[in-house]
Amino acid sequence: MQEAGKMVAGPFLDFPSSRACWHPLFFLALEALLTGSSWSCPSRCHCSSQDRSVFCNRRRLTTVPGGIPPESELLDLSKNRIRTLHQGMFSRLQPLKELDLSENIISNIEPGAFNSLQKLMTLRLKSNQLKIVPPGIFTGLPNLTILDISENKIVIFLDHSFKDLFNLRRLEAGDNHLVFISPQAFSGLLRLQQLTLERCNLTGVPQLALAQLRHLVELRFKVLSIRALHNYAFQRLRRLDVLEIERWPFLATLEPHSLSGLNLTSLAITKCNLSTIPYEAFRHLAYLRFLDLSYNPISVIHGKRLSDLLRLQEFHLSGGRLTTIATSAFQGLNYFRLLNVSGNALRTLEEGVFHSVGNLEILRLDRNPLACDCRLLWIIRRRRRLSFGGQQPACASPTTVKGKVFKDFSDVLLPSHFTCRKSNIPDKTPQWVSVQEGGKATLTCRGEGDPHPTIYWVSPHNIRLDSNHKGHVRVLADGTLEIDYTLAQDSGAYQCVASNAAGNDTLVVHLRVDNGIPIQPSTGSRLITSAWIPTTRGTGSNFNRSETFPPPLIDVGTLVGVLAMGFLPFLSSVSVCFVFIFFWSKSKGKVKHHATFEFVPHYSHASWNKPRGGGSKFAMKLM
Ligand SMILES: *[C@@H]1O[C@H](CO)[C@@H](O)[C@H](O)[C@H]1NC(C)=O
Ligand SMILES: *[C@@H]1O[C@H](CO)[C@@H](O)[C@H](O)[C@H]1NC(C)=O
Ligand SMILES: *[C@@H]1O[C@H](CO)[C@@H](O)[C@H](O)[C@H]1NC(C)=O
Ligand SMILES: *[C@@H]1O[C@H](CO)[C@@H](O)[C@H](O)[C@H]1NC(C)=O
Ligand SMILES: *[C@@H]1O[C@H](CO)[C@@H](O)[C@H](O)[C@H]1NC(C)=O
Ligand SMILES: *[C@@H]1O[C@H](CO)[C@@H](O)[C@H](O)[C@H]1NC(C)=O
Ligand SMILES: *[C@@H]1O[C@H](CO)[C@@H](O)[C@H](O)[C@H]1NC(C)=O
């Protein structure tokens, strides 16, 4: 029956020459028979009585044609040349539910133009020449649920522009020249659920206007030149579920509270200029399931920073600049099932990144320069259970398997591929480095292995120093540890750890910082130096007497004098002891030939000596 209605208009309109054989009266009669009601159609339109639809698109109409059946529910007047909508223009068409006026040249809508359309649910005014939405033009549309005014030339939304549309659910307002949305512009849109604003000239989020939309569920902002999302940009949108921000090429900052007040399940911030993941702004989104940050110049996903997103299931960051997904990046995410990081600069993706790989279903890892070593073995082992989203990852190295996709590795040959070589520090002889206080110390450590090991150091105070460490202590890319302006307390044993997926190797380098007292080869100082034998060997020894080294505070003569004076009472007390022990041993009748005395020397390198476990020893032969 539906088809019958369509057949009427088709041949009749498109082939006027065939009018002779397909006489309209014949069809009208047929139709009346089929539907049991009278149904006329304007001569330039095409009607379907079954759907109560009238299609008058592309007819060069400048106004609403006469003769539209009054019971029509859908009227399509798109792609015509209508310029003005007059008051009462549609008053005869009260049953209308959908009116399409897209792609005309409408620049003027008189107030009350839609007055009688109590049942209208969809109104399309897309792609016209509207410059303003005067308050009152949408009155008399109590049932309107969808309004599309995109692709017009509207510059401003005035207060109460949409005042009487209390049933509106969806507003499409993209592709206008909007520069300003007045705070009360959306007042009265009590049921609005979806709002799309794109290609506008807005310079900030219209937060006051948005705050009116208490029932908004989906908000889409596309192609805007806003540079930052400021704190509290989306206040009072408690029902908002989906937020999409796309193609804001200047957006570089999300302030920590920019999303506060929202409880989203889906968030996309794509094709923007974010260089780091705004973890702080996301933290409170405990119900988030879908997060898309694709096409942002983000290079790192840090460890443990997303763990507050407890219900996250999908994370997309394709087309970024990712080089690192740190261990535990998705820690705590029990429901995580999809990772999409195609088109980045990742060389690897370790199993430890995930909370549990058991739940992972889809992994898009294609278009990354993957190093096919033991770190990717877990993926290869799961390759039949895991979906690659239709795009097989391929190896970029080692050269023997370059370009080979994961599905082409046979199980038999796997043990010879995807292997690693444990990290190794070739020269493991302990090293000593000496430096003047205030100077710069350079401790070297070179590791090798496959993958190339990362190097970190453990300080004498047991602090881990790696390339992220900031301040006067740095670990350079080649593993060298540099300490600017050394202090006495920097002295001690530094452990270098070369670490890769296959294992660790270590080396100890001792650093001694002299605190400004030059050592002279005199009687007094010989005792001091005997406590520490500098071995200047290997590349690790790098004695840097820089200009910043402070001048000696005491002159050498005074120092030797003071030490000598301190030494005399010491010697005399040792002699007394010696005499005492001598007599005591004689009285016991047993002769001890050796005695060992321990003493802690009185110079200020105590901090250097302590870690060595005590003072120097004096061995004596007893008579
Ligand atoms: C508005 O639309 C609903 C269907 O969504 C319909 O049931 C109702 O009768 C309409 N109201 C009026 C006044 O036509
Ligand atoms: C909006 O921006 C576009 C492109 O940048 C520009 O051509 C247009 O003139 C702007 N409109 C207004 C009203 O500022
Ligand atoms: C994106 O950010 C970088 C700095 O992070 C800046 O150099 C670049 O100009 C920005 N691009 C745009 C389009 O603003
Ligand atoms: C956040 O949204 C979820 C469902 O999406 C809902 O269950 C939860 O109660 C909401 N939380 C708050 C504080 O509104
Ligand atoms: C991964 O992201 C790209 C780009 O956003 C998208 O085209 C693709 O559909 C995504 N893949 C999956 C499996 O979601
Ligand atoms: C290497 O060291 C890291 C921490 O520095 C440790 O987590 C890892 O288990 C070690 N690997 C081996 C094989 O010892
Ligand atoms: C010594 O330190 C100075 C200043 O920090 C630096 O310019 C110089 O290259 C260092 N020399 C050596 C051998 O490290």
mmCIF file of C-alpha atoms and ligand atoms in Angstrom, residues 422 456 464 497-505, ligand 6:
data_model
loop_
_atom_site.group_PDB
_atom_site.id
_atom_site.type_symbol
_atom_site.label_atom_id
_atom_site.label_comp_id
_atom_site.label_asym_id
_atom_site.label_seq_id
_atom_site.Cartn_x
_atom_site.Cartn_y
_atom_site.Cartn_z
ATOM 1 C CA LYS A 422 69.774 -9.220 29.695
ATOM 2 C CA TYR A 456 69.154 4.696 37.089
ATOM 3 C CA ARG A 464 66.430 6.522 43.275
ATOM 4 C CA VAL A 497 71.502 -0.082 37.856
ATOM 5 C CA ALA A 498 71.139 -0.965 34.180
ATOM 6 C CA SER A 499 67.718 -2.478 33.737
ATOM 7 C CA ASN A 500 65.781 -3.997 30.879
ATOM 8 C CA ALA A 501 62.944 -6.458 30.510
ATOM 9 C CA ALA A 502 65.361 -9.393 30.742
ATOM 10 C CA GLY A 503 67.221 -8.340 33.891
ATOM 11 C CA ASN A 504 69.361 -5.880 35.797
ATOM 12 C CA ASP A 505 73.076 -5.340 36.265
HETATM 13 C C1 LIG B 6 65.257 -5.037 37.976
HETATM 14 O O1 LIG B 6 64.992 -3.949 38.827
HETATM 15 C C2 LIG B 6 63.646 -3.572 38.904
HETATM 16 C C3 LIG B 6 63.519 -2.373 39.798
HETATM 17 O O2 LIG B 6 64.607 -1.598 39.715
HETATM 18 C C4 LIG B 6 62.822 -4.693 39.450
HETATM 19 O O3 LIG B 6 61.459 -4.317 39.461
HETATM 20 C C5 LIG B 6 63.008 -5.896 38.575
HETATM 21 O O4 LIG B 6 62.321 -6.966 39.132
HETATM 22 C C6 LIG B 6 64.463 -6.244 38.444
HETATM 23 N N1 LIG B 6 64.577 -7.307 37.470
HETATM 24 C C7 LIG B 6 65.312 -8.361 37.667
HETATM 25 C C8 LIG B 6 65.319 -9.404 36.611
HETATM 26 O O5 LIG B 6 65.986 -8.470 38.693
#
